[in-house]
Coordinates of C-alpha atoms in Angstrom, one line a residue:
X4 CA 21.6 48.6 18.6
X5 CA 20.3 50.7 15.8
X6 CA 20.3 47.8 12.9
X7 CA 17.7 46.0 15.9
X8 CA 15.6 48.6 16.4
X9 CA 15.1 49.1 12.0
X10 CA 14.5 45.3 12.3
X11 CA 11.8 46.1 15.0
X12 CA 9.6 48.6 13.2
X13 CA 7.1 46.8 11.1
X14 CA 5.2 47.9 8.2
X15 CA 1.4 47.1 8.6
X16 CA -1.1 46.6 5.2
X17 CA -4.3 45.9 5.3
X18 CA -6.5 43.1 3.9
X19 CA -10.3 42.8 4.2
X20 CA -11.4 39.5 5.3
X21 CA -14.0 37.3 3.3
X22 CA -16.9 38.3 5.0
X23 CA -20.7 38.6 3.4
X24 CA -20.3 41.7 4.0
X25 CA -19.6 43.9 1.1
X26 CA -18.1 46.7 3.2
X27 CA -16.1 46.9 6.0
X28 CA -17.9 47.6 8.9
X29 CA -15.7 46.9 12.4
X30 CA -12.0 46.0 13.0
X31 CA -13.2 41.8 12.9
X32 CA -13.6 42.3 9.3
X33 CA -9.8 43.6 8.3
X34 CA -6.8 41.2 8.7
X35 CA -3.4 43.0 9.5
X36 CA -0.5 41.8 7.6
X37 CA 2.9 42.7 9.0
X38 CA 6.0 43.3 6.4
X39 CA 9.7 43.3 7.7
X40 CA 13.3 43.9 7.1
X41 CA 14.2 41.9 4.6
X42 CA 17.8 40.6 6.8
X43 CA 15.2 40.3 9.9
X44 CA 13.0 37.7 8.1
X45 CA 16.3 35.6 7.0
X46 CA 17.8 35.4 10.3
X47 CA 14.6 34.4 11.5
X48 CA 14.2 31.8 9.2
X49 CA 17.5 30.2 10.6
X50 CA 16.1 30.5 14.2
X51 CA 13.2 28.5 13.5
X52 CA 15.3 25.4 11.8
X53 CA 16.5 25.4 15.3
X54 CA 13.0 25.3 16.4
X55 CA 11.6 23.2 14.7
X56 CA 14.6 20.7 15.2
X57 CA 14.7 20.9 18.7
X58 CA 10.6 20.6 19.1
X59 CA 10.8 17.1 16.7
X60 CA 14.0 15.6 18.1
X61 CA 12.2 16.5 22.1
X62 CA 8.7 15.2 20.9
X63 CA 7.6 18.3 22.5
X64 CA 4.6 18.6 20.0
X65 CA 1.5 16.5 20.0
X66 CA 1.3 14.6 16.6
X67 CA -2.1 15.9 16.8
X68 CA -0.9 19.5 16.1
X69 CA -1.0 20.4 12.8
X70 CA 0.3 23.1 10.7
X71 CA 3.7 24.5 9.6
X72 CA 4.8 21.4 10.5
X73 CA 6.6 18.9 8.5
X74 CA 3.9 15.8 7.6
X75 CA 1.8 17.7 9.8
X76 CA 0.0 19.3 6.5
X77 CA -3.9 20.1 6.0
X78 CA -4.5 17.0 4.4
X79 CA -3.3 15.0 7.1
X80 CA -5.7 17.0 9.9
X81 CA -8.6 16.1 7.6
X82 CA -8.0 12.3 6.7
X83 CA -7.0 11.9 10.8
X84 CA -10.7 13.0 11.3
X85 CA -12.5 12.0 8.6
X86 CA -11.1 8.2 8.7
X87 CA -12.6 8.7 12.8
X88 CA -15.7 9.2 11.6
X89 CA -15.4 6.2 8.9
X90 CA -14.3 3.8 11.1
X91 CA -16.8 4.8 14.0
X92 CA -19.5 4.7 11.2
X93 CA -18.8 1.1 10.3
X94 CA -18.6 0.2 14.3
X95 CA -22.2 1.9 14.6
X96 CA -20.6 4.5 17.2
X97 CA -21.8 8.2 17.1
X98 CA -19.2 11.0 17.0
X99 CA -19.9 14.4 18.5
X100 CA -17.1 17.3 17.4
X101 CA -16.7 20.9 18.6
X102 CA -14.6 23.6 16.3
X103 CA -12.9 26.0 18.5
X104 CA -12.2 29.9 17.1
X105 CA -9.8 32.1 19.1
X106 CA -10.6 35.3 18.6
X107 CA -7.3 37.6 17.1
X108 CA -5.7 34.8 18.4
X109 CA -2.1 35.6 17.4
X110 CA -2.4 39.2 18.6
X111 CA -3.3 37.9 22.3
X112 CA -0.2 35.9 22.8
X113 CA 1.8 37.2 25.9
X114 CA 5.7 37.1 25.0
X115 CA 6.7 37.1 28.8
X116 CA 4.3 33.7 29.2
X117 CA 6.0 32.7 26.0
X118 CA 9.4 33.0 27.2
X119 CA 8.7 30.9 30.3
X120 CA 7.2 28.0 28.2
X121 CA 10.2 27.6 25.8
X122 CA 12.4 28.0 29.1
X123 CA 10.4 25.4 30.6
X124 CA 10.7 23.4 27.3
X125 CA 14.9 23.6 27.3
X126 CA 15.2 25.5 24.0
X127 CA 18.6 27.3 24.4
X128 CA 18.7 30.2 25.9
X129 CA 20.0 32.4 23.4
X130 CA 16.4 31.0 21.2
X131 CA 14.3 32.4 23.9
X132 CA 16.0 35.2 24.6
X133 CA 16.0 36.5 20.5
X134 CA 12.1 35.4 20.5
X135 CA 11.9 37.5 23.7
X136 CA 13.8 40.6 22.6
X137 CA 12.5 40.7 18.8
X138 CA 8.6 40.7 19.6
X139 CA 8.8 43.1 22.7
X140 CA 9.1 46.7 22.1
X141 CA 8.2 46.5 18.4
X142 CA 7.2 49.7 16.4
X143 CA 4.4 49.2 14.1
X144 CA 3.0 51.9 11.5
X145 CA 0.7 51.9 8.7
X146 CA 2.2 54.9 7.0
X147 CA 0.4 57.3 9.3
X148 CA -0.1 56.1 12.6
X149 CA 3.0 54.5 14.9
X150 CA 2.1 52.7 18.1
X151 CA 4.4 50.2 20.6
X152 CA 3.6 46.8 21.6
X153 CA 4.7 44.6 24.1
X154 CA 2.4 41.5 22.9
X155 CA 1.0 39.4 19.8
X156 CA 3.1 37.4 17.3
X157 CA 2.5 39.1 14.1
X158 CA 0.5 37.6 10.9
X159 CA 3.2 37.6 8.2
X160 CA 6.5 36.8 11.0
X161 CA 8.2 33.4 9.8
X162 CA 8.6 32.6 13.4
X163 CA 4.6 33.4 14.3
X164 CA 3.2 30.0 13.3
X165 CA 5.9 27.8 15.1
X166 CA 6.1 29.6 18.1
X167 CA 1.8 29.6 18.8
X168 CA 2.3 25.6 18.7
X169 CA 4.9 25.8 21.1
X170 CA 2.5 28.7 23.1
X171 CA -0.5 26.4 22.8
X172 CA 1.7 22.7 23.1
X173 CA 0.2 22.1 26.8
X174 CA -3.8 22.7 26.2
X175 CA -4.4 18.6 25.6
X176 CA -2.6 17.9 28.7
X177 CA -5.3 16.6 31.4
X178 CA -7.7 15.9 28.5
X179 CA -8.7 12.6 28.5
X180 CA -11.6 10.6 26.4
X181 CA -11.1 12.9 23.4
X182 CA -9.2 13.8 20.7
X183 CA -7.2 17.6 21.0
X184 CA -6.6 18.5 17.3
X185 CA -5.0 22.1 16.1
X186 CA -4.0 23.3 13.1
X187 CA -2.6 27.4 13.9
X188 CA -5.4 28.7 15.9
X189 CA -7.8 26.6 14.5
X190 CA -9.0 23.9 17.5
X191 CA -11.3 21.2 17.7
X192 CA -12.4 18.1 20.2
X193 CA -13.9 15.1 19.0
X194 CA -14.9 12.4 21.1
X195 CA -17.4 9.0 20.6
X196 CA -19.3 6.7 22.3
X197 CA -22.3 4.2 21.8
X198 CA -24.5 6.5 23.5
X199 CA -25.3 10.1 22.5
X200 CA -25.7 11.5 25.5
X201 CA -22.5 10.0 26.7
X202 CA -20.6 11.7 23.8
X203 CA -22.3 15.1 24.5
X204 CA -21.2 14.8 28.6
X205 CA -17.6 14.1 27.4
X206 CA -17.3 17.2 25.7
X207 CA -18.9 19.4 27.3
X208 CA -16.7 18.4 30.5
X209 CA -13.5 18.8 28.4
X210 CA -14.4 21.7 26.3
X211 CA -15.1 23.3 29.9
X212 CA -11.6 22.3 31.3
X213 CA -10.2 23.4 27.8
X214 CA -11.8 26.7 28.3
X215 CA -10.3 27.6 31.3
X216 CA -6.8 26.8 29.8
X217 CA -7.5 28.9 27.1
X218 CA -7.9 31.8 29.1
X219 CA -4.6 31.1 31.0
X220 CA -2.8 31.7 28.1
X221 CA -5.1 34.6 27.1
X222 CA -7.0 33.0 24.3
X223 CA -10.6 34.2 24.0
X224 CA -13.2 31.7 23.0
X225 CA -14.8 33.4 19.5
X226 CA -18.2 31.5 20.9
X227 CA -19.9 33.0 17.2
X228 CA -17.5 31.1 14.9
X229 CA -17.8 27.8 17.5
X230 CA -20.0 25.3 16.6
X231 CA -20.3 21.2 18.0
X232 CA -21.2 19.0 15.2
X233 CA -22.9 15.4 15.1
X234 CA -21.5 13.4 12.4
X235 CA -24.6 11.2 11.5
X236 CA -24.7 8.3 9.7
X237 CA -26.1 10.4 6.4
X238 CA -22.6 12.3 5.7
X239 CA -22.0 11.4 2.2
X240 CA -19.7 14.2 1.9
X241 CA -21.8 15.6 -1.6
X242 CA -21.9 19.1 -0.6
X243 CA -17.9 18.9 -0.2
X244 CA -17.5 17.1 -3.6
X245 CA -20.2 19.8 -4.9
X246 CA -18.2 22.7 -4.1
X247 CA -15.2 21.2 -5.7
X248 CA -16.2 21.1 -9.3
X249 CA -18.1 24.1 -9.2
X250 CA -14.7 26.0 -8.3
X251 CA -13.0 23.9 -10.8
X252 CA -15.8 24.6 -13.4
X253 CA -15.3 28.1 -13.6
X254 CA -11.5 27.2 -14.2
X255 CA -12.3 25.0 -16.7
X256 CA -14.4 28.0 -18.7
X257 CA -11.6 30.3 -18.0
X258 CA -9.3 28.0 -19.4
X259 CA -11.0 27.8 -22.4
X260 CA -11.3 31.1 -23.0
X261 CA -8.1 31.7 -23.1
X262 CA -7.0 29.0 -25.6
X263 CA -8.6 31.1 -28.3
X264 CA -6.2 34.2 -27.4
X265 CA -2.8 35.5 -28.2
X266 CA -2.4 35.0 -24.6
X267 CA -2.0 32.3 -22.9
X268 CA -2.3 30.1 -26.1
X269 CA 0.8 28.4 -25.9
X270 CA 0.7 24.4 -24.3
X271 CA 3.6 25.6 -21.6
X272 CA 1.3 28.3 -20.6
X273 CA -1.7 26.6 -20.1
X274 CA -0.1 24.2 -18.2
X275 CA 1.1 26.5 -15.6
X276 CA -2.4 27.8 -15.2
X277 CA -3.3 24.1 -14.9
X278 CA -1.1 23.1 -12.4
X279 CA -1.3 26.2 -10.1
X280 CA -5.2 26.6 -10.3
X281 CA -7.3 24.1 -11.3
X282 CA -5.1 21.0 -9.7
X283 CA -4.3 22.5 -6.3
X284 CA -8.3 23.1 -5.8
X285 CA -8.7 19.0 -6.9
X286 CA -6.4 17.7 -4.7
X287 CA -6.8 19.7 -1.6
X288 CA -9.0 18.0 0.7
X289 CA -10.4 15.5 -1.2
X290 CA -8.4 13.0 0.4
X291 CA -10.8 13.7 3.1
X292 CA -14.1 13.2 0.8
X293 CA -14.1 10.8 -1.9
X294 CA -13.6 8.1 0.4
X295 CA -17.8 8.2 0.9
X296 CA -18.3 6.8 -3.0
X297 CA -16.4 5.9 -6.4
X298 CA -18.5 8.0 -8.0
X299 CA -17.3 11.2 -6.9
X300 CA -13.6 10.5 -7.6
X301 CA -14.9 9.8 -11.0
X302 CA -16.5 12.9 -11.4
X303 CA -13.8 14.9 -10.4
X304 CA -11.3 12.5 -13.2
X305 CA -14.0 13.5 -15.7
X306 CA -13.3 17.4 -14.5
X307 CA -9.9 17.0 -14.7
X308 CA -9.7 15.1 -18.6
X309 CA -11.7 17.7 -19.5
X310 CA -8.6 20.3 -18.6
X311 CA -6.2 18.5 -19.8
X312 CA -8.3 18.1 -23.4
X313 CA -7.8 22.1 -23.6
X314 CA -4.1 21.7 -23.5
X315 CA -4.0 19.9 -26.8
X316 CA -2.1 21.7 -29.0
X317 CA -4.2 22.4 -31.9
X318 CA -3.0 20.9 -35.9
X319 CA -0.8 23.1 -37.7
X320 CA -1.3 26.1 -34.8
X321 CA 2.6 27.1 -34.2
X322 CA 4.7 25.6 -31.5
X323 CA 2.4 22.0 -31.9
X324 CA 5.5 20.4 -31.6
X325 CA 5.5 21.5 -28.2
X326 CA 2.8 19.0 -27.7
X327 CA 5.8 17.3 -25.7
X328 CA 5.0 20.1 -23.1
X329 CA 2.5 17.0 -22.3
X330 CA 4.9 14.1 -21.6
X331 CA 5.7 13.5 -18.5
X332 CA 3.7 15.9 -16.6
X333 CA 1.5 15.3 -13.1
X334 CA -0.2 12.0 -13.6
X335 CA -3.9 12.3 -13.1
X336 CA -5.9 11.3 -9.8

């Protein structure tokens, strides 16, 4: 019908990835971002409360795979590792890991090989026949250009990120001695043992058999962005804390800055600039990191104090009352 087809034709934008590059130099370095109809995007986001429902009520998901999934959030993919390595520290076992990038991993998904997998699965058939009809034939144009395709889930698509776990939710079958994790396209295997060379066997004989499922499914290995590391007994995690406060330095300065313009001057203000910046970059992850020493939990505190010191109202400055912009606000770590 015609109202399916206008749903079909998406806009494309786009975005330069963060690259040490300054320029743009090859089609790796630009990250497409697909815009839709508007009515498109909220029937979609209807069809995936029926997938999501049906792949949590089935246990059709590993509770390894992790993101855009409820509980199944960043935070928990790092503490499930890092609390690995802790507890294989104290036990005086090595662990061996291996980060897996799929190149344009999204873009190589087959929606006929998708189809058959959420048949195979029992979602109802009208679910896989919509995923199937909506993602073949689509018409995408940057402004200038307009070309079909048949393939890919696009970046942007509420329904892209739940249906590449359900494309992907058979790789750790047949694994065995190792740990499958995912988060998106983002893949790793971790594995231990009490001897080195016993670790490094493991996964190399799994990472192989992983391989070959990977290209079943037409997933490229990105062997430049792959990497296996040894988690020694030296990680301290102070490069991780590191990088923390100098983000939230810079915050901080900005912060300051603007408590001495018309802008921005106001408590309420700065506490939305608190909460949406500087916050978000202390909390995310450290769960992961600051279980190595006290000391860097209580360097980050210090970080935050300092913030919230610059959202004192100051004596007689107008709206001081509003001091009460304060009370009952997020607690700190």
């Amino acid at each position: 019908s015609r109202p399916m087809e206008q749903w079909k034709t998406v806009r494309i934008i786009y975005l330069k990835k963060v690259t040490k590059q300054q320029q743009v130099i090859s089609d790796n370095d630009i990250r497409p971002l697909s815009l839709f109809s508007c009515i498109a995007k909220l029937l979609n986001s209807t069809i995936k409360l029926r997938i999501d429902a049906h792949l949590e009520m089935n246990g059709l998901l590993s509770p390894d795979t992790h993101g855009f999934r409820n509980r199944h959030g960043t935070n928990h993919n790092l503490v499930t590792l890092t609390s690995t390595i802790l507890s294989n520290k104290i036990k005086n076992i090595p662990t061996q890991a291996i980060f897996i990038d799929i190149s344009s991993a999204f873009n190589r998904v087959q929606i006929h090989k998708l189809k058959t997998i959420m048949d195979d699965l029992n979602f109802p058939s009208y679910i896989s026949a919509w995923v199937h009809k909506f993602f073949i034939g689509k018409l995408y144009t940057d402004g200038v250009h307009y070309q079909r395709c048949n393939s890919g889930l696009d970046q942007g698509s509420t329904l892209s990120p739940a249906l590449f776990n359900i494309y992907t939710s058979q790789l750790s079958q047949g694994l065995s001695n190792v740990t499958f994790t995912t988060f998106a396209d983002d893949m790793a295997l971790y594995a231990q043992d009490h001897e080195h060379a016993a670790v490094t066997e493991i996964l190399q004989e799994q990472f192989n058999l992983l391989q070959d499922k990977l290209q079943g499914l037409n997933l490229p290995i990105n062997y430049t962005k792959t990497c296996v590391i040894d988690f020694s007994k030296k990680l301290r995690n102070q490069q991780h804390t590191k990088y923390i406060k100098e983000k939230v330095k810079k915050d901080i300065t900005a912060l300051q800055y603007l408590k001495g313009t018309n802008w921005g001057n106001h408590p309420n203000e700065q506490m939305i600039l608190y909460k949406m910046v500087i916050r978000p970059k202390i909390e995310y992850g450290t769960a992961a990191c600051l279980w190595a020493r006290r000391s860097y939990a209580i360097s980050l505190q210090k970080q935050q104090n300092q913030a919230l010191s610059y959202l004192q109202p100051h004596q007689g400055q107008p709206g001081s009352s509003s001091s009460g912009a304060l009370n009952n606000k997020s607690p700190p770590l």
